[in-house]
Short mmCIF file of N, CA, C and O in Angstrom, two decimals:
data_model
loop_
_atom_site.label_atom_id
_atom_site.label_comp_id
_atom_site.label_asym_id
_atom_site.label_seq_id
_atom_site.Cartn_x
_atom_site.Cartn_y
_atom_site.Cartn_z
N MET A 1 -59.44 -57.99 38.59
CA MET A 1 -58.27 -58.75 38.19
C MET A 1 -58.27 -59.03 36.68
O MET A 1 -57.23 -58.95 36.05
N LYS A 2 -59.48 -59.36 36.15
CA LYS A 2 -59.56 -59.62 34.71
C LYS A 2 -59.23 -58.37 33.92
O LYS A 2 -58.58 -58.45 32.88
N ARG A 3 -59.67 -57.21 34.40
CA ARG A 3 -59.36 -55.95 33.70
C ARG A 3 -57.87 -55.70 33.65
O ARG A 3 -57.34 -55.26 32.63
N LEU A 4 -57.19 -55.95 34.75
CA LEU A 4 -55.75 -55.76 34.80
C LEU A 4 -55.07 -56.71 33.80
O LEU A 4 -54.17 -56.31 33.07
N PHE A 5 -55.52 -57.95 33.78
CA PHE A 5 -54.97 -58.94 32.85
C PHE A 5 -55.14 -58.48 31.40
O PHE A 5 -54.21 -58.52 30.61
N PHE A 6 -56.35 -58.03 31.05
CA PHE A 6 -56.61 -57.57 29.69
C PHE A 6 -55.82 -56.31 29.36
O PHE A 6 -55.35 -56.13 28.24
N ALA A 7 -55.66 -55.43 30.35
CA ALA A 7 -54.87 -54.21 30.14
C ALA A 7 -53.42 -54.56 29.83
O ALA A 7 -52.79 -53.97 28.95
N VAL A 8 -52.88 -55.53 30.56
CA VAL A 8 -51.49 -55.96 30.33
C VAL A 8 -51.36 -56.58 28.93
O VAL A 8 -50.41 -56.32 28.21
N ILE A 9 -52.33 -57.40 28.55
CA ILE A 9 -52.31 -58.03 27.22
C ILE A 9 -52.37 -56.96 26.13
O ILE A 9 -51.60 -57.00 25.16
N LEU A 10 -53.25 -55.98 26.27
CA LEU A 10 -53.36 -54.90 25.28
C LEU A 10 -52.07 -54.11 25.19
O LEU A 10 -51.62 -53.75 24.10
N LEU A 11 -51.47 -53.82 26.32
CA LEU A 11 -50.21 -53.09 26.34
C LEU A 11 -49.12 -53.88 25.62
O LEU A 11 -48.39 -53.35 24.79
N PHE A 12 -49.05 -55.17 25.91
CA PHE A 12 -48.06 -56.03 25.26
C PHE A 12 -48.26 -56.05 23.74
O PHE A 12 -47.31 -55.91 22.98
N LEU A 13 -49.49 -56.21 23.30
CA LEU A 13 -49.78 -56.26 21.86
C LEU A 13 -49.46 -54.94 21.18
O LEU A 13 -48.93 -54.91 20.08
N SER A 14 -49.76 -53.84 21.83
CA SER A 14 -49.46 -52.54 21.22
C SER A 14 -47.95 -52.31 21.13
O SER A 14 -47.47 -51.74 20.16
N LEU A 15 -47.21 -52.75 22.13
CA LEU A 15 -45.75 -52.61 22.07
C LEU A 15 -45.16 -53.49 20.97
O LEU A 15 -44.22 -53.08 20.30
N GLN A 16 -45.71 -54.67 20.77
CA GLN A 16 -45.22 -55.56 19.72
C GLN A 16 -45.44 -54.96 18.33
O GLN A 16 -44.60 -55.08 17.45
N SER A 17 -46.56 -54.30 18.13
CA SER A 17 -46.85 -53.73 16.81
C SER A 17 -45.99 -52.52 16.51
O SER A 17 -45.82 -52.14 15.37
N CYS A 18 -45.41 -51.91 17.54
CA CYS A 18 -44.59 -50.71 17.35
C CYS A 18 -43.10 -51.03 17.29
O CYS A 18 -42.30 -50.13 17.10
N LYS A 19 -42.72 -52.27 17.44
CA LYS A 19 -41.30 -52.60 17.50
C LYS A 19 -40.62 -52.34 16.16
O LYS A 19 -41.23 -52.41 15.11
N GLU A 20 -39.34 -52.07 16.22
CA GLU A 20 -38.55 -51.82 15.02
C GLU A 20 -38.16 -53.14 14.38
O GLU A 20 -38.17 -54.19 15.01
N VAL A 21 -37.78 -53.06 13.13
CA VAL A 21 -37.29 -54.23 12.42
C VAL A 21 -35.92 -54.56 13.00
O VAL A 21 -35.03 -53.71 13.05
N GLU A 22 -35.76 -55.79 13.45
CA GLU A 22 -34.48 -56.24 14.00
C GLU A 22 -33.55 -56.61 12.84
O GLU A 22 -34.00 -56.97 11.76
N ALA A 23 -32.26 -56.54 13.09
CA ALA A 23 -31.29 -56.89 12.06
C ALA A 23 -31.51 -58.31 11.55
O ALA A 23 -31.34 -58.58 10.36
N SER A 24 -31.93 -59.22 12.42
CA SER A 24 -32.15 -60.60 12.00
C SER A 24 -33.39 -60.73 11.11
O SER A 24 -33.55 -61.73 10.43
N GLU A 25 -34.25 -59.72 11.10
CA GLU A 25 -35.46 -59.74 10.28
C GLU A 25 -35.23 -59.14 8.90
O GLU A 25 -36.13 -59.13 8.07
N ILE A 26 -34.04 -58.63 8.66
CA ILE A 26 -33.74 -58.00 7.37
C ILE A 26 -33.23 -59.07 6.41
O ILE A 26 -32.26 -59.76 6.68
N ASP A 27 -33.93 -59.21 5.29
CA ASP A 27 -33.52 -60.17 4.27
C ASP A 27 -32.43 -59.53 3.43
O ASP A 27 -32.57 -58.41 2.94
N MET A 28 -31.35 -60.26 3.26
CA MET A 28 -30.23 -59.78 2.47
C MET A 28 -30.28 -60.44 1.10
O MET A 28 -30.75 -61.56 0.95
N ILE A 29 -29.78 -59.71 0.10
CA ILE A 29 -29.60 -60.28 -1.23
C ILE A 29 -28.19 -59.90 -1.68
O ILE A 29 -27.76 -58.75 -1.51
N SER A 30 -27.47 -60.87 -2.18
CA SER A 30 -26.11 -60.59 -2.65
C SER A 30 -26.19 -59.95 -4.03
O SER A 30 -27.18 -60.12 -4.76
N ALA A 31 -25.14 -59.25 -4.39
CA ALA A 31 -25.08 -58.64 -5.71
C ALA A 31 -25.13 -59.74 -6.79
O ALA A 31 -25.79 -59.58 -7.81
N GLU A 32 -24.50 -60.86 -6.50
CA GLU A 32 -24.50 -61.98 -7.45
C GLU A 32 -25.91 -62.52 -7.67
O GLU A 32 -26.34 -62.72 -8.81
N GLU A 33 -26.66 -62.72 -6.58
CA GLU A 33 -28.04 -63.22 -6.72
C GLU A 33 -28.92 -62.21 -7.45
O GLU A 33 -29.73 -62.58 -8.30
N MET A 34 -28.74 -60.94 -7.14
CA MET A 34 -29.55 -59.92 -7.81
C MET A 34 -29.25 -59.89 -9.30
O MET A 34 -30.17 -59.80 -10.12
N LEU A 35 -27.97 -59.98 -9.66
CA LEU A 35 -27.60 -60.02 -11.08
C LEU A 35 -28.22 -61.22 -11.78
O LEU A 35 -28.71 -61.11 -12.91
N GLU A 36 -28.21 -62.37 -11.12
CA GLU A 36 -28.79 -63.59 -11.70
C GLU A 36 -30.30 -63.44 -11.90
O GLU A 36 -30.85 -63.92 -12.89
N ARG A 37 -30.97 -62.79 -10.97
CA ARG A 37 -32.42 -62.68 -11.01
C ARG A 37 -32.92 -61.54 -11.89
O ARG A 37 -34.11 -61.44 -12.17
N LEU A 38 -32.02 -60.66 -12.34
CA LEU A 38 -32.43 -59.51 -13.14
C LEU A 38 -33.14 -59.89 -14.43
O LEU A 38 -34.02 -59.18 -14.89
N ASP A 39 -32.76 -61.00 -15.00
CA ASP A 39 -33.38 -61.43 -16.25
C ASP A 39 -34.84 -61.82 -16.07
O ASP A 39 -35.65 -61.64 -16.97
N GLU A 40 -35.17 -62.36 -14.91
CA GLU A 40 -36.53 -62.86 -14.69
C GLU A 40 -37.39 -61.95 -13.83
O GLU A 40 -38.61 -62.10 -13.80
N GLU A 41 -36.79 -61.01 -13.13
CA GLU A 41 -37.56 -60.15 -12.22
C GLU A 41 -37.18 -58.68 -12.41
O GLU A 41 -36.04 -58.37 -12.73
N GLU A 42 -38.15 -57.83 -12.16
CA GLU A 42 -37.90 -56.40 -12.20
C GLU A 42 -37.81 -55.89 -10.76
O GLU A 42 -38.80 -55.88 -10.04
N PHE A 43 -36.61 -55.53 -10.36
CA PHE A 43 -36.40 -55.01 -9.02
C PHE A 43 -36.65 -53.51 -8.98
O PHE A 43 -36.35 -52.80 -9.93
N GLN A 44 -37.18 -53.05 -7.87
CA GLN A 44 -37.24 -51.62 -7.58
C GLN A 44 -36.05 -51.35 -6.67
O GLN A 44 -35.96 -51.93 -5.59
N VAL A 45 -35.13 -50.53 -7.13
CA VAL A 45 -33.89 -50.32 -6.40
C VAL A 45 -33.89 -48.93 -5.80
O VAL A 45 -34.11 -47.94 -6.49
N LEU A 46 -33.63 -48.88 -4.48
CA LEU A 46 -33.59 -47.62 -3.76
C LEU A 46 -32.20 -47.39 -3.20
O LEU A 46 -31.64 -48.25 -2.52
N ASP A 47 -31.67 -46.22 -3.47
CA ASP A 47 -30.36 -45.80 -2.97
C ASP A 47 -30.62 -44.76 -1.89
O ASP A 47 -31.19 -43.70 -2.16
N VAL A 48 -30.21 -45.06 -0.65
CA VAL A 48 -30.48 -44.13 0.45
C VAL A 48 -29.23 -43.34 0.85
O VAL A 48 -29.13 -42.83 1.96
N ARG A 49 -28.30 -43.22 -0.08
CA ARG A 49 -27.10 -42.41 0.16
C ARG A 49 -27.39 -40.94 -0.14
O ARG A 49 -28.37 -40.61 -0.79
N PRO A 50 -26.50 -40.05 0.32
CA PRO A 50 -26.67 -38.62 0.00
C PRO A 50 -26.65 -38.38 -1.52
O PRO A 50 -26.06 -39.15 -2.28
N GLU A 51 -27.30 -37.30 -1.94
CA GLU A 51 -27.44 -36.97 -3.36
C GLU A 51 -26.10 -36.92 -4.10
O GLU A 51 -26.01 -37.34 -5.25
N GLU A 52 -25.05 -36.40 -3.44
CA GLU A 52 -23.74 -36.28 -4.08
C GLU A 52 -23.18 -37.65 -4.44
O GLU A 52 -22.63 -37.85 -5.52
N GLU A 53 -23.31 -38.61 -3.51
CA GLU A 53 -22.81 -39.96 -3.77
C GLU A 53 -23.64 -40.64 -4.86
O GLU A 53 -23.11 -41.35 -5.71
N PHE A 54 -24.94 -40.41 -4.83
CA PHE A 54 -25.83 -40.97 -5.85
C PHE A 54 -25.44 -40.43 -7.23
O PHE A 54 -25.38 -41.16 -8.20
N ALA A 55 -25.13 -39.12 -7.29
CA ALA A 55 -24.76 -38.50 -8.56
C ALA A 55 -23.43 -39.05 -9.09
O ALA A 55 -23.25 -39.18 -10.30
N ASP A 56 -22.51 -39.40 -8.19
CA ASP A 56 -21.22 -39.96 -8.60
C ASP A 56 -21.38 -41.31 -9.28
O ASP A 56 -20.78 -41.56 -10.32
N ALA A 57 -22.18 -42.18 -8.69
CA ALA A 57 -22.42 -43.51 -9.26
C ALA A 57 -23.59 -44.16 -8.51
O ALA A 57 -23.68 -44.05 -7.29
N HIS A 58 -24.47 -44.78 -9.27
CA HIS A 58 -25.59 -45.52 -8.66
C HIS A 58 -25.99 -46.67 -9.59
O HIS A 58 -25.68 -46.65 -10.78
N ILE A 59 -26.63 -47.65 -9.01
CA ILE A 59 -27.10 -48.79 -9.79
C ILE A 59 -28.11 -48.30 -10.81
O ILE A 59 -28.98 -47.48 -10.50
N LEU A 60 -27.97 -48.80 -12.03
CA LEU A 60 -28.86 -48.41 -13.11
C LEU A 60 -30.32 -48.55 -12.68
O LEU A 60 -30.70 -49.55 -12.10
N ARG A 61 -31.12 -47.55 -12.94
CA ARG A 61 -32.55 -47.47 -12.60
C ARG A 61 -32.83 -47.31 -11.11
O ARG A 61 -33.97 -47.42 -10.69
N ALA A 62 -31.80 -47.11 -10.29
CA ALA A 62 -32.03 -46.88 -8.86
C ALA A 62 -32.65 -45.50 -8.67
O ALA A 62 -32.39 -44.57 -9.43
N LYS A 63 -33.48 -45.39 -7.66
CA LYS A 63 -34.06 -44.10 -7.27
C LYS A 63 -33.41 -43.68 -5.98
O LYS A 63 -33.23 -44.48 -5.07
N ASN A 64 -33.08 -42.42 -5.90
CA ASN A 64 -32.46 -41.88 -4.70
C ASN A 64 -33.52 -41.34 -3.76
O ASN A 64 -34.41 -40.60 -4.19
N ILE A 65 -33.46 -41.76 -2.52
CA ILE A 65 -34.36 -41.20 -1.51
C ILE A 65 -33.53 -40.80 -0.31
O ILE A 65 -32.70 -41.56 0.17
N ILE A 66 -33.74 -39.57 0.10
CA ILE A 66 -33.08 -39.06 1.29
C ILE A 66 -34.07 -39.18 2.44
O ILE A 66 -35.12 -38.53 2.43
N LEU A 67 -33.78 -40.06 3.38
CA LEU A 67 -34.68 -40.24 4.52
C LEU A 67 -34.53 -39.05 5.45
O LEU A 67 -33.44 -38.61 5.75
N ASN A 68 -35.67 -38.52 5.85
CA ASN A 68 -35.62 -37.36 6.73
C ASN A 68 -36.51 -37.56 7.94
O ASN A 68 -37.30 -38.49 8.01
N GLU A 69 -36.36 -36.67 8.88
CA GLU A 69 -37.05 -36.80 10.16
C GLU A 69 -38.52 -36.40 10.14
O GLU A 69 -39.27 -36.77 11.01
N ASN A 70 -38.95 -35.64 9.13
CA ASN A 70 -40.34 -35.18 9.14
C ASN A 70 -41.31 -36.18 8.49
O ASN A 70 -42.47 -35.87 8.26
N ASN A 71 -40.81 -37.37 8.20
CA ASN A 71 -41.64 -38.50 7.76
C ASN A 71 -42.42 -38.28 6.48
O ASN A 71 -43.44 -38.92 6.27
N ASP A 72 -41.99 -37.39 5.59
CA ASP A 72 -42.67 -37.29 4.31
C ASP A 72 -42.12 -38.32 3.33
O ASP A 72 -42.44 -38.32 2.15
N ASN A 73 -41.31 -39.26 3.84
CA ASN A 73 -40.79 -40.37 3.03
C ASN A 73 -41.92 -41.23 2.49
O ASN A 73 -41.79 -41.84 1.45
N TYR A 74 -43.03 -41.28 3.22
CA TYR A 74 -44.15 -42.11 2.80
C TYR A 74 -44.69 -41.69 1.43
O TYR A 74 -45.15 -42.52 0.68
N LEU A 75 -44.60 -40.41 1.12
CA LEU A 75 -45.07 -39.95 -0.18
C LEU A 75 -44.28 -40.61 -1.30
O LEU A 75 -44.83 -41.00 -2.33
N PHE A 76 -42.99 -40.77 -1.10
CA PHE A 76 -42.15 -41.43 -2.10
C PHE A 76 -42.47 -42.92 -2.15
O PHE A 76 -42.63 -43.49 -3.22
N PHE A 77 -42.57 -43.55 -1.01
CA PHE A 77 -42.80 -44.99 -0.97
C PHE A 77 -44.14 -45.36 -1.58
O PHE A 77 -44.32 -46.48 -2.06
N ASP A 78 -45.09 -44.45 -1.57
CA ASP A 78 -46.39 -44.71 -2.17
C ASP A 78 -46.30 -44.86 -3.69
O ASP A 78 -47.23 -45.37 -4.31
N THR A 79 -45.21 -44.44 -4.30
CA THR A 79 -45.04 -44.57 -5.75
C THR A 79 -44.51 -45.95 -6.15
O THR A 79 -44.43 -46.24 -7.33
N LEU A 80 -44.17 -46.78 -5.18
CA LEU A 80 -43.62 -48.10 -5.46
C LEU A 80 -44.71 -49.15 -5.55
O LEU A 80 -45.77 -49.01 -4.92
N SER A 81 -44.44 -50.22 -6.27
CA SER A 81 -45.38 -51.33 -6.40
C SER A 81 -45.10 -52.37 -5.33
O SER A 81 -43.96 -52.81 -5.16
N LYS A 82 -46.14 -52.79 -4.63
CA LYS A 82 -46.00 -53.82 -3.60
C LYS A 82 -45.85 -55.21 -4.22
O LYS A 82 -45.53 -56.17 -3.53
N ASP A 83 -46.05 -55.31 -5.54
CA ASP A 83 -45.98 -56.60 -6.23
C ASP A 83 -44.59 -56.92 -6.77
O ASP A 83 -44.38 -58.00 -7.31
N LYS A 84 -43.66 -55.99 -6.65
CA LYS A 84 -42.31 -56.20 -7.17
C LYS A 84 -41.31 -56.13 -6.01
O LYS A 84 -41.49 -55.33 -5.09
N PRO A 85 -40.24 -56.92 -6.08
CA PRO A 85 -39.25 -56.88 -5.01
C PRO A 85 -38.52 -55.53 -4.96
O PRO A 85 -38.31 -54.89 -5.99
N VAL A 86 -38.18 -55.13 -3.74
CA VAL A 86 -37.46 -53.88 -3.52
C VAL A 86 -36.09 -54.21 -2.94
O VAL A 86 -35.98 -54.99 -2.00
N VAL A 87 -35.06 -53.60 -3.52
CA VAL A 87 -33.69 -53.76 -3.01
C VAL A 87 -33.21 -52.38 -2.58
O VAL A 87 -33.31 -51.42 -3.34
N ILE A 88 -32.69 -52.31 -1.36
CA ILE A 88 -32.23 -51.05 -0.79
C ILE A 88 -30.74 -51.15 -0.49
O ILE A 88 -30.28 -52.17 0.01
N TYR A 89 -30.01 -50.09 -0.81
CA TYR A 89 -28.60 -50.04 -0.43
C TYR A 89 -28.22 -48.63 -0.02
O TYR A 89 -28.87 -47.65 -0.38
N GLY A 90 -27.17 -48.55 0.79
CA GLY A 90 -26.66 -47.27 1.25
C GLY A 90 -25.48 -47.51 2.17
O GLY A 90 -25.21 -48.65 2.58
N GLU A 91 -24.77 -46.46 2.49
CA GLU A 91 -23.62 -46.57 3.38
C GLU A 91 -24.02 -46.60 4.85
O GLU A 91 -23.37 -47.20 5.67
N ASN A 92 -25.11 -45.93 5.17
CA ASN A 92 -25.57 -45.80 6.56
C ASN A 92 -26.58 -46.90 6.86
O ASN A 92 -27.69 -46.90 6.33
N LYS A 93 -26.21 -47.84 7.72
CA LYS A 93 -27.07 -48.98 8.05
C LYS A 93 -28.38 -48.52 8.69
O LYS A 93 -29.42 -49.15 8.51
N GLU A 94 -28.36 -47.43 9.43
CA GLU A 94 -29.60 -46.93 10.05
C GLU A 94 -30.58 -46.45 8.99
O GLU A 94 -31.79 -46.62 9.13
N HIS A 95 -30.07 -45.85 7.91
CA HIS A 95 -30.95 -45.40 6.84
C HIS A 95 -31.57 -46.58 6.09
O HIS A 95 -32.76 -46.56 5.79
N THR A 96 -30.76 -47.60 5.81
CA THR A 96 -31.32 -48.76 5.12
C THR A 96 -32.34 -49.47 6.01
O THR A 96 -33.41 -49.87 5.55
N LYS A 97 -32.01 -49.57 7.29
CA LYS A 97 -32.94 -50.21 8.23
C LYS A 97 -34.25 -49.43 8.32
O LYS A 97 -35.33 -50.02 8.32
N LYS A 98 -34.16 -48.11 8.35
CA LYS A 98 -35.37 -47.29 8.44
C LYS A 98 -36.24 -47.46 7.18
O LYS A 98 -37.46 -47.59 7.27
N ALA A 99 -35.61 -47.48 6.02
CA ALA A 99 -36.36 -47.65 4.77
C ALA A 99 -37.04 -49.02 4.74
O ALA A 99 -38.22 -49.13 4.37
N ILE A 100 -36.33 -50.05 5.16
CA ILE A 100 -36.91 -51.39 5.21
C ILE A 100 -38.09 -51.42 6.18
O ILE A 100 -39.14 -51.99 5.89
N GLU A 101 -37.90 -50.80 7.31
CA GLU A 101 -38.95 -50.74 8.33
C GLU A 101 -40.22 -50.08 7.79
O GLU A 101 -41.33 -50.59 7.96
N ILE A 102 -40.06 -48.96 7.11
CA ILE A 102 -41.21 -48.24 6.54
C ILE A 102 -41.94 -49.12 5.53
O ILE A 102 -43.16 -49.23 5.55
N LEU A 103 -41.18 -49.75 4.64
CA LEU A 103 -41.81 -50.57 3.60
C LEU A 103 -42.53 -51.79 4.18
O LEU A 103 -43.63 -52.11 3.77
N LYS A 104 -41.90 -52.45 5.15
CA LYS A 104 -42.53 -53.64 5.74
C LYS A 104 -43.81 -53.25 6.49
O LYS A 104 -44.80 -53.98 6.43
N LYS A 105 -43.77 -52.12 7.19
CA LYS A 105 -44.98 -51.67 7.90
C LYS A 105 -46.09 -51.32 6.92
O LYS A 105 -47.27 -51.42 7.24
N ASP A 106 -45.70 -50.93 5.70
CA ASP A 106 -46.69 -50.54 4.69
C ASP A 106 -47.16 -51.73 3.86
O ASP A 106 -47.91 -51.54 2.90
N GLY A 107 -46.71 -52.93 4.18
CA GLY A 107 -47.23 -54.12 3.51
C GLY A 107 -46.39 -54.66 2.38
O GLY A 107 -46.82 -55.57 1.67
N PHE A 108 -45.18 -54.14 2.18
CA PHE A 108 -44.30 -54.71 1.16
C PHE A 108 -43.77 -56.04 1.69
O PHE A 108 -43.27 -56.11 2.81
N ARG A 109 -43.90 -57.09 0.90
CA ARG A 109 -43.51 -58.42 1.37
C ARG A 109 -42.07 -58.78 1.01
O ARG A 109 -41.40 -59.48 1.75
N GLU A 110 -41.61 -58.33 -0.13
CA GLU A 110 -40.28 -58.73 -0.60
C GLU A 110 -39.35 -57.52 -0.63
O GLU A 110 -39.27 -56.79 -1.61
N VAL A 111 -38.67 -57.31 0.51
CA VAL A 111 -37.77 -56.17 0.66
C VAL A 111 -36.41 -56.71 1.08
O VAL A 111 -36.30 -57.49 2.03
N TYR A 112 -35.37 -56.31 0.36
CA TYR A 112 -34.02 -56.80 0.63
C TYR A 112 -33.05 -55.64 0.85
O TYR A 112 -33.21 -54.58 0.27
N GLU A 113 -32.01 -55.93 1.61
CA GLU A 113 -30.86 -55.03 1.68
C GLU A 113 -29.77 -55.65 0.81
O GLU A 113 -29.51 -56.86 0.88
N LEU A 114 -29.15 -54.84 -0.04
CA LEU A 114 -28.10 -55.33 -0.92
C LEU A 114 -26.82 -55.54 -0.12
O LEU A 114 -26.22 -54.59 0.38
N GLU A 115 -26.44 -56.78 0.01
CA GLU A 115 -25.24 -57.14 0.77
C GLU A 115 -24.01 -56.61 0.05
O GLU A 115 -23.83 -56.82 -1.15
N GLY A 116 -23.18 -55.87 0.76
CA GLY A 116 -21.98 -55.31 0.16
C GLY A 116 -22.22 -54.01 -0.58
O GLY A 116 -21.28 -53.40 -1.09
N GLY A 117 -23.47 -53.60 -0.67
CA GLY A 117 -23.83 -52.33 -1.28
C GLY A 117 -23.36 -52.19 -2.72
O GLY A 117 -23.14 -53.17 -3.44
N ILE A 118 -23.22 -50.95 -3.12
CA ILE A 118 -22.85 -50.66 -4.51
C ILE A 118 -21.43 -51.16 -4.84
O ILE A 118 -21.14 -51.50 -5.98
N GLN A 119 -20.57 -51.25 -3.81
CA GLN A 119 -19.20 -51.72 -4.06
C GLN A 119 -19.20 -53.15 -4.60
O GLN A 119 -18.53 -53.44 -5.59
N ASP A 120 -19.96 -54.05 -3.96
CA ASP A 120 -20.03 -55.43 -4.45
C ASP A 120 -20.70 -55.49 -5.83
O ASP A 120 -20.31 -56.29 -6.67
N TRP A 121 -21.69 -54.64 -6.02
CA TRP A 121 -22.39 -54.58 -7.30
C TRP A 121 -21.40 -54.25 -8.43
O TRP A 121 -21.37 -54.91 -9.47
N ILE A 122 -20.57 -53.24 -8.21
CA ILE A 122 -19.59 -52.81 -9.20
C ILE A 122 -18.53 -53.90 -9.41
O ILE A 122 -18.17 -54.21 -10.55
N LEU A 123 -18.05 -54.52 -8.31
CA LEU A 123 -17.03 -55.56 -8.41
C LEU A 123 -17.51 -56.74 -9.26
O LEU A 123 -16.72 -57.38 -9.95
N LEU A 124 -18.81 -57.04 -9.22
CA LEU A 124 -19.36 -58.16 -9.99
C LEU A 124 -19.78 -57.76 -11.40
O LEU A 124 -20.32 -58.57 -12.14
N GLY A 125 -19.56 -56.50 -11.77
CA GLY A 125 -19.86 -56.07 -13.13
C GLY A 125 -21.28 -55.57 -13.32
O GLY A 125 -21.73 -55.46 -14.46
N GLY A 126 -21.98 -55.26 -12.24
CA GLY A 126 -23.31 -54.70 -12.36
C GLY A 126 -23.27 -53.31 -12.97
O GLY A 126 -22.30 -52.56 -12.78
N GLU A 127 -24.31 -52.96 -13.71
CA GLU A 127 -24.35 -51.66 -14.38
C GLU A 127 -24.55 -50.53 -13.39
O GLU A 127 -25.36 -50.63 -12.48
N VAL A 128 -23.81 -49.47 -13.61
CA VAL A 128 -23.98 -48.23 -12.83
C VAL A 128 -24.15 -47.07 -13.79
O VAL A 128 -23.77 -47.14 -14.95
N HIS A 129 -24.70 -46.05 -13.28
CA HIS A 129 -24.94 -44.84 -14.09
C HIS A 129 -24.20 -43.68 -13.46
O HIS A 129 -24.02 -43.59 -12.30
#
């Protein structure tokens, strides 16, 4: 009986560690707050939109990452600093969620999704390239 109990506990714990990031667990940052904090903090900005959209317009100093199914995204994420906040934006909510999930699993503590995306950024006068 004790073995069954421990097996159930282990199964539960392993399932918890594999769970996806829930929408309620995603920290949002508004374009206004990000603009205010730019003077005091250096954000790492990730654009998860397709290359064509990134080429048309992107937040100044943003890096474009195309999330793919073969999981070589980790090679790119390894180039980021865990000591600086990361802001992610894109049109596809699944892509932003996946990027946030990867970073949080890798130990990044301060990861945000840009509320309103690049559109709100532009409306508030944020720099684009």
